[in-house]
XYZ file of C-alpha atoms in Angstrom:
709
model
C 41.520 2.724 8.517
C 43.917 -0.129 7.896
C 43.966 -3.159 10.149
C 46.868 -5.615 10.135
C 46.301 -9.082 8.834
C 46.808 -10.700 12.212
C 43.859 -8.904 13.862
C 45.914 -7.185 16.520
C 43.485 -4.588 17.743
C 44.541 -1.684 19.975
C 42.588 0.367 22.438
C 42.026 2.858 19.677
C 40.319 0.264 17.542
C 37.895 -0.429 20.361
C 37.018 3.233 20.569
C 36.350 3.272 16.864
C 34.018 0.289 17.037
C 31.018 2.460 17.630
C 31.760 4.974 14.937
C 29.480 3.443 12.359
C 28.171 6.261 10.178
C 30.178 8.839 12.036
C 33.594 10.443 12.060
C 34.647 9.490 15.580
C 37.881 11.415 16.013
C 39.665 14.342 14.488
C 43.138 13.735 13.235
C 44.796 15.567 15.952
C 42.989 13.404 18.559
C 44.095 10.227 16.776
C 47.702 11.226 16.597
C 47.815 11.789 20.321
C 46.716 8.248 21.067
C 48.708 5.593 22.776
C 52.189 5.481 21.345
C 52.117 1.627 21.454
C 49.529 1.598 18.620
C 51.203 -0.138 15.736
C 48.487 -2.026 13.928
C 46.079 0.671 12.937
C 46.442 3.668 10.727
C 43.616 6.173 10.966
C 43.013 8.401 7.953
C 40.961 11.037 9.863
C 37.716 9.089 10.169
C 36.485 5.773 11.362
C 35.608 2.881 9.080
C 31.932 2.093 8.743
C 30.976 -1.466 7.859
C 27.458 -2.325 6.889
C 27.972 -5.970 7.776
C 28.919 -5.540 11.382
C 28.257 -1.864 12.453
C 31.857 -1.931 13.628
C 35.414 -1.298 12.480
C 35.964 -4.725 11.052
C 37.115 -4.407 7.390
C 35.127 -6.093 4.535
C 37.901 -8.580 3.824
C 37.828 -9.570 7.470
C 34.068 -10.047 7.673
C 32.677 -13.634 7.371
C 30.111 -12.704 4.813
C 30.091 -11.259 1.269
C 30.345 -7.443 1.115
C 30.940 -5.409 -2.084
C 32.066 -1.786 -2.028
C 31.670 0.831 -4.767
C 33.623 4.031 -4.232
C 32.550 7.555 -5.325
C 35.477 7.678 -7.808
C 34.086 4.631 -9.625
C 30.657 6.223 -9.745
C 31.992 9.422 -11.222
C 33.967 7.509 -13.880
C 30.843 5.644 -14.934
C 28.614 8.752 -14.935
C 25.938 7.206 -12.797
C 22.760 9.215 -11.816
C 21.177 6.797 -9.329
C 21.939 3.882 -7.045
C 20.462 1.573 -9.562
C 23.039 2.688 -12.194
C 25.843 2.481 -9.648
C 25.046 -1.173 -9.056
C 25.399 -2.105 -12.743
C 28.865 -3.620 -12.211
C 28.109 -5.312 -8.799
C 27.966 -9.127 -8.708
C 24.715 -10.780 -7.700
C 22.590 -7.675 -8.273
C 19.892 -7.334 -10.983
C 19.367 -3.686 -11.894
C 17.201 -1.587 -14.263
C 14.300 -3.984 -13.977
C 12.030 -1.178 -15.241
C 14.263 -0.395 -18.183
C 15.371 3.125 -18.953
C 13.466 4.661 -15.961
C 16.777 4.651 -14.028
C 16.040 7.608 -11.675
C 12.429 6.735 -10.877
C 13.281 4.235 -8.151
C 16.174 2.169 -6.779
C 14.323 -1.170 -6.825
C 16.824 -3.939 -7.501
C 17.127 -7.633 -6.828
C 19.968 -9.091 -4.741
C 20.550 -12.867 -5.134
C 17.142 -12.984 -6.725
C 15.108 -11.206 -3.956
C 13.664 -7.723 -4.359
C 15.325 -4.871 -2.399
C 13.143 -1.729 -2.213
C 14.484 -0.098 0.985
C 17.988 1.358 0.687
C 19.830 2.504 3.781
C 21.480 5.852 4.273
C 24.356 5.886 6.744
C 23.023 2.662 8.273
C 19.429 3.768 8.627
C 16.523 2.659 6.390
C 14.944 4.965 3.895
C 11.494 3.447 4.397
C 8.713 3.105 1.883
C 5.015 2.799 2.625
C 4.147 -0.868 2.103
C 2.832 -1.445 -1.391
C 3.331 2.182 -2.606
C 5.936 4.467 -4.123
C 6.821 7.309 -1.801
C 10.456 6.791 -0.996
C 13.595 9.033 -0.832
C 16.275 8.330 -3.412
C 19.719 9.718 -2.675
C 21.647 11.193 -5.598
C 25.244 9.939 -6.250
C 26.516 13.480 -5.837
C 26.127 13.035 -2.110
C 27.654 9.526 -1.837
C 31.070 8.634 -0.553
C 30.489 4.995 -1.386
C 27.995 2.163 -1.576
C 28.096 -1.053 0.403
C 26.151 -4.075 -0.801
C 25.765 -6.649 1.908
C 24.762 -10.113 0.683
C 22.338 -12.279 2.600
C 20.096 -11.576 5.546
C 21.003 -8.635 7.801
C 17.945 -8.590 10.065
C 20.141 -9.196 13.152
C 21.420 -5.559 12.851
C 18.731 -3.842 10.884
C 15.341 -5.479 11.492
C 12.847 -6.407 8.775
C 14.244 -6.790 5.309
C 14.434 -9.322 2.410
C 16.853 -12.264 2.650
C 18.900 -11.335 -0.445
C 20.718 -8.473 1.160
C 20.839 -4.667 1.419
C 22.359 -1.524 -0.060
C 23.821 1.076 2.292
C 24.704 4.553 1.089
C 27.571 6.208 2.862
C 27.214 9.945 2.791
C 30.045 12.346 2.081
C 31.349 13.600 5.449
C 32.942 16.917 6.484
C 36.769 17.271 6.317
C 39.027 19.792 8.090
C 41.156 20.122 4.900
C 39.762 22.950 2.728
C 38.485 21.732 -0.608
C 35.898 22.842 -3.156
C 34.885 21.066 -6.353
C 32.704 22.604 -9.046
C 31.269 20.502 -11.817
C 29.523 21.426 -15.095
C 28.046 18.887 -17.499
C 26.218 18.625 -20.822
C 25.325 15.876 -23.230
C 22.703 14.086 -25.272
C 18.996 14.611 -24.503
C 19.729 18.285 -23.726
C 21.494 17.445 -20.448
C 22.387 20.424 -18.325
C 23.936 19.887 -14.900
C 25.841 21.927 -12.312
C 27.177 20.819 -8.960
C 29.363 21.906 -6.006
C 31.041 19.930 -3.272
C 32.836 22.081 -0.655
C 34.293 21.200 2.736
C 36.650 22.690 5.312
C 37.080 23.864 8.921
C 34.892 26.427 10.637
C 37.076 26.246 13.715
C 39.673 23.998 15.362
C 36.950 21.451 16.264
C 34.165 22.084 13.732
C 34.182 21.025 10.054
C 31.516 21.477 7.409
C 30.478 20.032 4.035
C 28.015 21.317 1.495
C 26.870 19.349 -1.557
C 24.472 20.801 -4.062
C 23.279 19.816 -7.581
C 20.920 20.937 -10.284
C 20.145 18.721 -13.295
C 17.700 18.795 -16.202
C 17.379 16.621 -19.275
C 15.048 14.999 -21.753
C 14.492 11.280 -21.533
C 14.670 8.728 -24.321
C 10.902 8.756 -24.354
C 9.276 11.433 -26.591
C 8.026 14.474 -24.664
C 9.126 13.381 -21.176
C 11.743 15.124 -18.930
C 13.846 14.522 -15.850
C 14.666 17.309 -13.417
C 16.393 17.263 -10.010
C 17.737 19.682 -7.305
C 19.764 18.619 -4.321
C 21.265 20.383 -1.290
C 22.973 18.473 1.452
C 24.855 20.367 4.236
C 26.507 18.674 7.232
C 28.610 19.663 10.259
C 31.070 17.653 12.398
C 31.608 19.028 15.903
C 34.315 17.505 18.073
C 33.056 18.682 21.405
C 36.010 17.020 23.142
C 38.403 14.161 22.685
C 35.620 11.864 23.939
C 32.480 13.446 22.416
C 31.509 13.893 18.780
C 28.297 15.219 17.184
C 27.361 15.319 13.490
C 24.398 17.329 12.138
C 23.229 16.451 8.678
C 20.444 17.393 6.212
C 19.553 16.101 2.777
C 16.897 17.858 0.632
C 15.878 16.773 -2.841
C 13.276 18.152 -5.219
C 12.377 16.046 -8.296
C 9.883 18.142 -10.407
C 10.061 15.507 -13.155
C 11.017 11.831 -12.740
C 10.494 10.664 -16.277
C 7.771 8.079 -17.057
C 6.576 4.680 -15.971
C 4.189 3.647 -18.792
C 4.652 0.042 -19.957
C 4.715 -1.366 -23.452
C 3.279 -4.732 -24.592
C 5.847 -7.357 -25.596
C 4.127 -7.902 -28.963
C 4.704 -4.273 -29.925
C 8.436 -4.523 -29.091
C 8.815 -7.809 -31.043
C 6.983 -6.315 -34.013
C 9.926 -4.038 -34.814
C 7.511 -1.165 -35.408
C 8.310 0.799 -32.286
C 11.527 2.092 -30.714
C 12.915 3.045 -27.260
C 11.496 6.512 -27.826
C 7.914 5.307 -28.167
C 5.651 6.709 -25.431
C 2.421 4.900 -24.680
C 1.212 7.776 -22.431
C 0.186 11.318 -23.059
C 2.013 14.668 -22.288
C -1.267 16.093 -20.931
C -1.424 13.440 -18.234
C 2.101 12.444 -17.312
C 3.338 13.857 -14.038
C 5.739 12.076 -11.671
C 7.281 14.339 -9.016
C 8.820 13.871 -5.605
C 9.995 16.131 -2.783
C 11.682 14.931 0.394
C 13.782 15.986 3.405
C 16.045 13.773 5.564
C 17.722 15.347 8.592
C 19.246 14.141 11.810
C 22.303 13.855 14.006
C 24.838 11.365 15.143
C 26.213 11.487 18.758
C 29.263 9.489 19.832
C 30.740 9.430 23.305
C 33.631 7.365 24.617
C 33.295 6.505 28.325
C 36.837 5.128 28.384
C 39.292 3.325 26.125
C 37.074 0.215 26.008
C 33.433 1.368 25.935
C 31.557 3.885 23.845
C 28.002 4.914 22.987
C 26.616 5.967 19.599
C 23.144 7.406 18.870
C 21.950 7.924 15.301
C 18.721 9.894 14.911
C 16.831 10.794 11.697
C 13.630 12.552 10.684
C 12.159 12.065 7.162
C 9.341 13.752 5.231
C 8.506 12.690 1.695
C 5.847 13.580 -0.909
C 5.201 11.769 -4.193
C 2.609 12.554 -6.846
C 1.890 10.953 -10.191
C -0.603 11.094 -13.056
C -0.182 8.431 -15.693
C -1.830 6.035 -18.009
C -1.939 2.271 -17.693
C -1.646 -0.049 -20.775
C -4.493 -2.457 -21.528
C -5.346 -4.845 -24.385
C -3.126 -4.575 -27.417
C -3.943 -5.442 -31.084
C -0.595 -6.357 -32.671
C -2.093 -6.230 -36.153
C -3.183 -2.583 -35.955
C -1.005 -1.240 -33.152
C -4.016 -0.136 -31.095
C -3.404 -0.093 -27.330
C -6.249 0.398 -24.873
C -5.514 2.691 -21.930
C -6.861 3.759 -18.595
C -5.669 6.544 -16.328
C -4.742 6.716 -12.675
C -3.216 9.078 -10.101
C -1.539 8.597 -6.675
C -1.010 11.306 -4.134
C 1.289 9.919 -1.421
C 3.047 11.422 1.584
C 4.899 10.002 4.544
C 6.879 11.095 7.577
C 8.764 9.333 10.275
C 11.598 9.024 12.694
C 14.355 6.493 13.223
C 16.768 6.171 16.112
C 19.561 3.645 16.685
C 21.381 3.401 20.035
C 24.564 1.399 20.237
C 26.786 0.489 23.179
C 30.061 -1.275 22.287
C 33.125 -2.331 24.121
C 35.882 -4.841 24.632
C 35.979 -7.749 27.058
C 39.089 -9.944 27.023
C 39.219 -13.473 28.377
C 42.689 -14.725 28.096
C 43.824 -14.657 24.439
C 40.228 -14.235 23.252
C 38.940 -10.710 22.648
C 35.157 -10.106 22.678
C 34.135 -7.019 20.764
C 30.542 -6.588 22.070
C 27.723 -4.588 20.515
C 24.372 -3.982 22.209
C 21.700 -2.009 20.397
C 18.137 -0.691 20.675
C 16.540 0.875 17.624
C 13.085 2.255 16.832
C 11.530 3.228 13.573
C 8.111 4.780 12.922
C 6.618 5.811 9.563
C 3.148 6.987 8.858
C 1.595 8.230 5.702
C -1.489 8.523 3.572
C -2.199 7.559 -0.070
C -5.040 8.675 -2.353
C -5.383 6.472 -5.447
C -7.845 7.300 -8.228
C -8.603 5.373 -11.407
C -10.343 6.771 -14.469
C -12.014 5.602 -17.647
C -12.830 7.604 -20.749
C -9.216 7.431 -21.947
C -8.658 7.126 -25.643
C -6.577 4.332 -27.036
C -3.285 4.978 -28.816
C -1.774 3.566 -31.992
C 1.779 2.587 -30.917
C 2.904 2.281 -34.529
C 1.984 5.918 -35.127
C 1.525 7.460 -31.641
C -0.146 10.776 -30.941
C 0.939 11.685 -27.343
C -0.942 14.944 -27.223
C -4.641 14.027 -27.491
C -6.010 13.394 -23.941
C -8.078 15.889 -21.973
C -8.267 14.933 -18.222
C -11.523 16.837 -18.008
C -13.080 14.044 -20.079
C -12.034 11.260 -17.650
C -14.612 9.517 -15.494
C -13.476 8.363 -12.014
C -14.270 4.654 -11.658
C -12.418 3.858 -8.454
C -10.721 5.458 -5.518
C -8.870 4.186 -2.550
C -7.567 6.165 0.434
C -5.050 4.482 2.738
C -3.736 5.654 6.085
C -0.748 3.547 7.064
C 1.450 3.514 10.203
C 4.310 1.048 10.714
C 6.526 0.961 13.839
C 9.417 -1.332 14.647
C 11.158 -1.707 17.942
C 14.301 -3.932 17.995
C 16.822 -5.134 20.565
C 20.034 -6.707 19.228
C 23.419 -7.904 20.338
C 26.619 -9.052 18.659
C 29.818 -10.688 19.733
C 32.896 -10.510 17.473
C 35.452 -12.902 18.834
C 39.038 -12.599 17.698
C 41.747 -15.037 18.596
C 44.959 -15.396 16.612
C 43.886 -15.543 12.946
C 40.254 -16.451 13.682
C 37.209 -14.175 13.527
C 33.890 -15.482 14.921
C 30.622 -13.549 14.821
C 27.412 -14.417 16.713
C 24.422 -12.184 17.056
C 20.712 -12.118 17.725
C 17.820 -9.719 17.570
C 14.229 -9.492 18.809
C 11.790 -7.345 16.873
C 8.250 -6.165 17.455
C 6.511 -4.706 14.429
C 3.095 -3.067 14.553
C 1.170 -1.986 11.461
C -2.143 -0.183 11.258
C -3.881 0.253 7.869
C -7.101 2.167 7.323
C -8.694 1.815 3.894
C -11.574 3.638 2.276
C -12.650 2.208 -1.065
C -15.333 3.390 -3.493
C -18.554 1.522 -2.785
C -17.312 -0.176 0.430
C -17.365 0.664 4.113
C -14.023 1.822 5.582
C -11.918 -0.941 7.046
C -9.031 -1.078 9.539
C -6.361 -3.786 9.884
C -4.002 -4.076 12.813
C -0.987 -6.467 12.883
C 1.378 -7.158 15.689
C 4.352 -9.331 14.640
C 7.341 -10.469 16.674
C 10.441 -12.224 15.404
C 13.853 -13.406 16.589
C 16.666 -13.298 14.078
C 20.176 -14.620 14.457
C 23.414 -15.271 12.597
C 26.669 -17.172 13.062
C 29.889 -16.749 11.109
C 33.521 -17.716 11.141
C 36.541 -16.622 9.069
C 40.212 -17.674 9.173
C 42.823 -15.381 7.759
C 45.956 -17.098 6.460
C 49.190 -15.185 6.302
C 49.211 -15.524 2.477
C 46.063 -13.360 2.215
C 43.537 -16.126 1.788
C 40.535 -16.132 4.106
C 37.930 -18.914 3.939
C 34.649 -18.172 5.700
C 31.202 -19.572 6.441
C 27.982 -18.173 7.822
C 24.350 -18.848 8.580
C 21.815 -16.044 8.940
C 18.029 -15.410 9.132
C 15.717 -12.560 8.154
C 12.063 -11.595 8.257
C 9.602 -9.310 6.430
C 6.130 -8.352 7.700
C 3.538 -9.163 5.107
C 0.975 -6.741 3.635
C -0.963 -9.617 2.012
C -4.436 -10.389 3.419
C -5.833 -13.816 4.332
C -9.468 -14.958 4.020
C -10.365 -13.068 7.273
C -8.879 -9.792 6.004
C -5.816 -10.059 8.336
C -2.210 -9.708 7.277
C -0.309 -12.902 6.838
C 2.449 -13.862 9.199
C 5.929 -12.427 8.355
C 7.857 -13.995 5.499
C 11.117 -15.460 6.782
C 14.438 -16.208 5.173
C 17.665 -18.042 5.878
C 21.015 -18.224 4.190
C 23.900 -20.663 4.210
C 27.062 -19.301 2.631
C 30.639 -20.620 2.127
C 33.280 -18.491 0.598
C 36.876 -17.494 0.127
C 38.449 -14.003 0.116
C 41.881 -13.008 -0.954
C 43.785 -9.845 -0.395
C 47.445 -9.664 -1.593
C 50.215 -7.547 -0.247
C 49.456 -3.833 -0.523
C 46.057 -4.697 -2.098
C 47.466 -5.239 -5.537
C 45.105 -8.222 -6.105
C 41.875 -8.913 -4.240
C 38.977 -11.198 -4.845
C 36.234 -13.308 -3.432
C 34.184 -16.423 -4.142
C 30.941 -17.277 -2.508
C 28.595 -20.269 -2.747
C 25.209 -19.444 -1.337
C 21.716 -20.861 -0.804
C 18.920 -18.600 0.363
C 15.447 -19.875 1.233
C 12.468 -17.602 1.736
C 9.596 -19.255 3.580
C 6.033 -18.412 4.562
C 5.552 -16.629 1.282
C 2.055 -15.411 0.583
C 0.557 -17.203 -2.450
C -2.872 -17.707 -4.092
C -3.987 -19.926 -6.965
C -5.358 -17.056 -9.012
C -5.286 -13.275 -9.061
C -8.297 -12.680 -6.829
C -8.628 -15.211 -4.032
C -7.210 -14.583 -0.459
C -3.540 -15.219 0.220
C -2.138 -18.152 2.104
C 1.329 -18.426 3.734
C 2.402 -21.717 2.202
C 4.945 -20.554 -0.379
C 8.721 -21.053 -0.496
C 11.376 -19.724 -2.882
C 14.917 -21.031 -3.110
C 17.878 -19.205 -4.598
C 21.302 -20.709 -4.891
C 24.411 -19.968 -6.868
C 27.941 -18.722 -7.037
C 29.477 -15.258 -7.103
C 33.015 -14.507 -8.254
C 34.701 -11.123 -8.100
C 38.320 -10.056 -8.723
C 40.223 -6.738 -8.748
C 43.799 -6.347 -9.886
C 46.322 -3.529 -10.203
C 47.890 -5.182 -13.157
C 50.489 -2.482 -13.684
C 51.052 1.014 -12.378
C 48.877 2.132 -15.336
C 46.215 -0.561 -15.537
C 43.519 -1.737 -13.032
C 40.847 -4.269 -13.815
C 37.557 -5.346 -12.104
C 35.702 -8.469 -13.172
C 32.878 -10.538 -11.733
C 30.503 -13.369 -12.595
C 27.281 -14.604 -11.006
C 25.296 -17.743 -11.585
C 21.810 -17.843 -9.922
C 19.503 -20.822 -9.884
C 16.202 -19.605 -8.434
C 12.813 -21.383 -8.334
C 9.595 -21.699 -6.449
C 9.770 -24.851 -4.297
C 6.346 -24.646 -2.517
C 3.017 -23.172 -3.717
C -0.723 -23.791 -3.388
C -0.825 -24.027 -7.141
C 1.303 -27.062 -8.089
C 1.922 -25.644 -11.600
C 3.999 -22.846 -10.066
C 6.499 -25.211 -8.409
C 9.734 -25.197 -10.330
C 9.083 -21.792 -11.933
C 11.620 -18.939 -11.847
C 10.627 -15.480 -10.634
C 10.859 -12.497 -12.936
C 13.934 -10.229 -13.256
C 16.366 -12.902 -12.195
C 18.959 -13.685 -14.930
C 20.698 -17.031 -14.633
C 24.100 -15.596 -15.730
C 25.562 -12.168 -15.356
C 29.138 -10.968 -15.955
C 30.905 -7.633 -15.862
C 34.360 -6.319 -16.666
C 35.702 -2.816 -16.147
C 39.201 -1.513 -16.767
C 41.068 1.790 -16.375
C 44.293 2.695 -18.119
C 46.231 5.801 -16.941
C 48.805 7.444 -19.177
C 51.376 8.825 -16.803
C 54.120 9.970 -19.175
C 54.657 11.155 -22.718
C 52.494 13.340 -24.971
C 49.228 11.940 -23.608
C 50.176 12.143 -19.942
C 47.155 12.822 -17.794
C 44.806 10.736 -19.909
C 42.570 7.988 -18.423
C 40.810 5.507 -20.672
C 38.184 3.406 -18.989
C 35.620 1.018 -20.350
C 33.386 -1.797 -19.380
C 31.228 -4.656 -20.689
C 27.997 -5.759 -18.964
C 26.327 -9.060 -19.795
C 22.839 -9.899 -18.472
C 21.418 -13.339 -19.219
C 17.964 -14.416 -20.111
C 15.115 -13.865 -17.726
C 11.563 -15.219 -17.724
C 8.024 -13.974 -18.192
C 6.339 -15.134 -15.026
C 3.445 -13.984 -12.927
C 0.068 -15.379 -11.831
C -1.212 -15.775 -15.339
C 2.029 -16.179 -17.343
C 4.096 -18.960 -15.831
C 7.454 -18.954 -17.586
C 5.710 -18.660 -20.962
C 8.668 -17.067 -22.633
C 12.127 -15.663 -22.256
C 13.362 -12.121 -22.191
C 16.568 -12.179 -24.343
C 19.981 -11.610 -22.891
C 21.905 -8.518 -23.752
C 25.471 -7.201 -23.754
C 26.279 -3.515 -23.281
C 29.559 -1.587 -23.712
C 30.413 1.607 -21.771
C 33.281 4.033 -22.262
C 34.835 6.683 -19.994
C 37.601 9.144 -20.897
C 39.224 11.539 -18.496
C 41.921 14.122 -18.933
C 43.876 16.219 -16.515
C 43.741 19.721 -18.061
C 46.740 20.793 -15.964
C 48.891 18.847 -18.421
C 47.936 21.366 -21.120
C 48.376 24.561 -19.046
C 49.582 24.906 -15.472
C 46.843 27.509 -14.783
C 44.324 24.688 -15.283
C 45.869 22.545 -12.529
C 43.220 20.510 -10.633
C 40.821 20.764 -13.561
C 39.628 17.656 -15.400
C 37.517 16.991 -18.479
C 35.578 13.773 -18.863
C 33.501 12.040 -21.508
C 31.248 9.217 -20.311
C 29.243 7.128 -22.858
C 26.967 4.333 -21.703
C 25.636 1.717 -24.145
C 27.911 3.231 -26.771
C 26.622 0.902 -29.575
C 23.023 1.878 -28.730
C 21.969 -1.722 -28.197
C 18.167 -2.191 -28.016
C 17.096 -4.358 -25.063
C 14.152 -4.585 -22.790
C 12.835 -6.052 -19.486
C 9.377 -7.526 -18.801
C 7.143 -8.423 -15.906
C 4.824 -10.313 -18.248
C 3.687 -10.067 -21.891
C 1.679 -6.907 -21.188
C 4.175 -4.987 -19.092
C 7.584 -4.314 -20.622
C 10.092 -1.486 -20.644
C 12.894 -0.629 -23.066
C 16.278 -0.430 -21.555
C 18.318 2.799 -21.442
C 19.575 3.793 -24.827
C 22.962 5.375 -25.562
C 23.892 8.268 -23.305
C 26.794 10.642 -23.749
C 27.891 13.188 -21.175
C 30.780 15.699 -21.258
C 31.728 17.274 -17.972
C 34.410 19.530 -16.546
C 35.367 19.574 -12.902
C 37.564 22.120 -11.153
C 38.844 21.567 -7.608
C 40.546 24.144 -5.491
């Protein structure tokens, strides 16, 4: 959808306002709309904006929003959301090194983001555990990264921002794409993406993938299978229903065993060094996500959207944990543990939207009620009787689980429910956009815990919160758009006080000033944002054992710069830079004040460029490449307060694509691609503290062929 720079909205735009996460109208319906519509061009589906749940475009939203398209992800050969975010400003990725498909835990503006969103609905995780769906890029149309608090529209979340995955949607135009890939580490991958019409008013899409490869760590594999069918049914020109399902089976998710910093700095180990054992290293996951979207237009001004989802997830791991390390001998003490986790839940989001005009001021109103419930159980076991390992000469095939002795167990039954009521008013007058919104949430959590040697316990929490945001943007005719906003957020806490009760929710607020630019025909676009985010009521304690107290505060401030340019018909360039100044401003332990949290680089910068050869002997060739710079981070937790620095690193990526139809007309619509990440095989690492570090992902090379018909 394209909206003119003067914000002249038609009746059609109003109807599209509720089409977040849904294809609201078929092309034949759109083309029969009011003949006076001049300001909007609809490309067969409605625009879905994470920032507003409406049709307002990113460049017209008074808050920072970054978008990553599926084409970019394919060019860069990404296998997870975390990898897809490598070139996004203000996002810290791969905080657990080369384990890039294990989880999508990232930091946005310095604050952890564990819960991704899938078509506008949270993929929840059990508080404090690991069981969480992780959508594969094969099923993604694009990613939207919204910066700053978004609790007004989505409920509980961290103040740094959120990542929303937009799923591939059915199309009426027939199309099938088959992909085959191979590469280093014995990579084998096959995929299919097919879509088309089942009838005049029903379209389908089916996405499927199988992948298997070794990891950079000796004796450890990754394996994944995906199937994602969906159907769009245009019941009438006023009613639309989408049915969708996503199933993923991960029989092997790699490894999560840490390495001590002293071993890395010794130069006697490498990224292939495995501190675990092949006889006790299982990480597997299985999950199903299914639901529907229902959209009905009452008239040209008012519409209703309901988005419903059911989720079932299982996660199981057996692994070793690193203990004391002797740098002189290479001996690393180990223990063993297992977690058996499962969860299920439902989510539903009801939205009523419409237009009310008062003179020259148009109010695009949104009223919503959403509900989310997740319940699950976790069994955690810890074992002794685990032999140490010599990291300088590791033997990863020596443990016998039958020799382990259980020293601890913990069984958790957890249920979390959230009920929210929200509203939003987008006011448009001339070149101005104003946004005001508020939300009331009620969050209830019940946790039952059984621990070895202790009586079972039960903790109930009942939290309420009101979130709000205000924003304004002015769009000049020359493409410049200054904006400002203030927004709040909240997160229920799982930390316990001296009475065994959960702490009050942690709250956040952001002040942001920025400037966006979009040139004629989008040849040049960019943004600049100055931000300050404060997280308050943070649970802290002076040591690693005493009860928590809600007296902490963390401040993050900085600048984000991003630019895109179609330099010539053959060359496009993306570049960004982020400076983040983050520190603890309040804490029970005075020595913590002024410290910087882990995994937050002060400087990051990225550049990516594509050059397309459109004539001559090399016509059909695409040469792409990028450079990623990640600045220093600190070693910082309860016992290691900024003791040291994790070095900065710079990585270079390369992507080559060729249209095989240029060689032979019979190969029309077939492409061959080579993707190499970290092409110089730079060694780098990330750390939580001196005992828990991970090597970053080493060089990867993939060759793939895609055929579309």
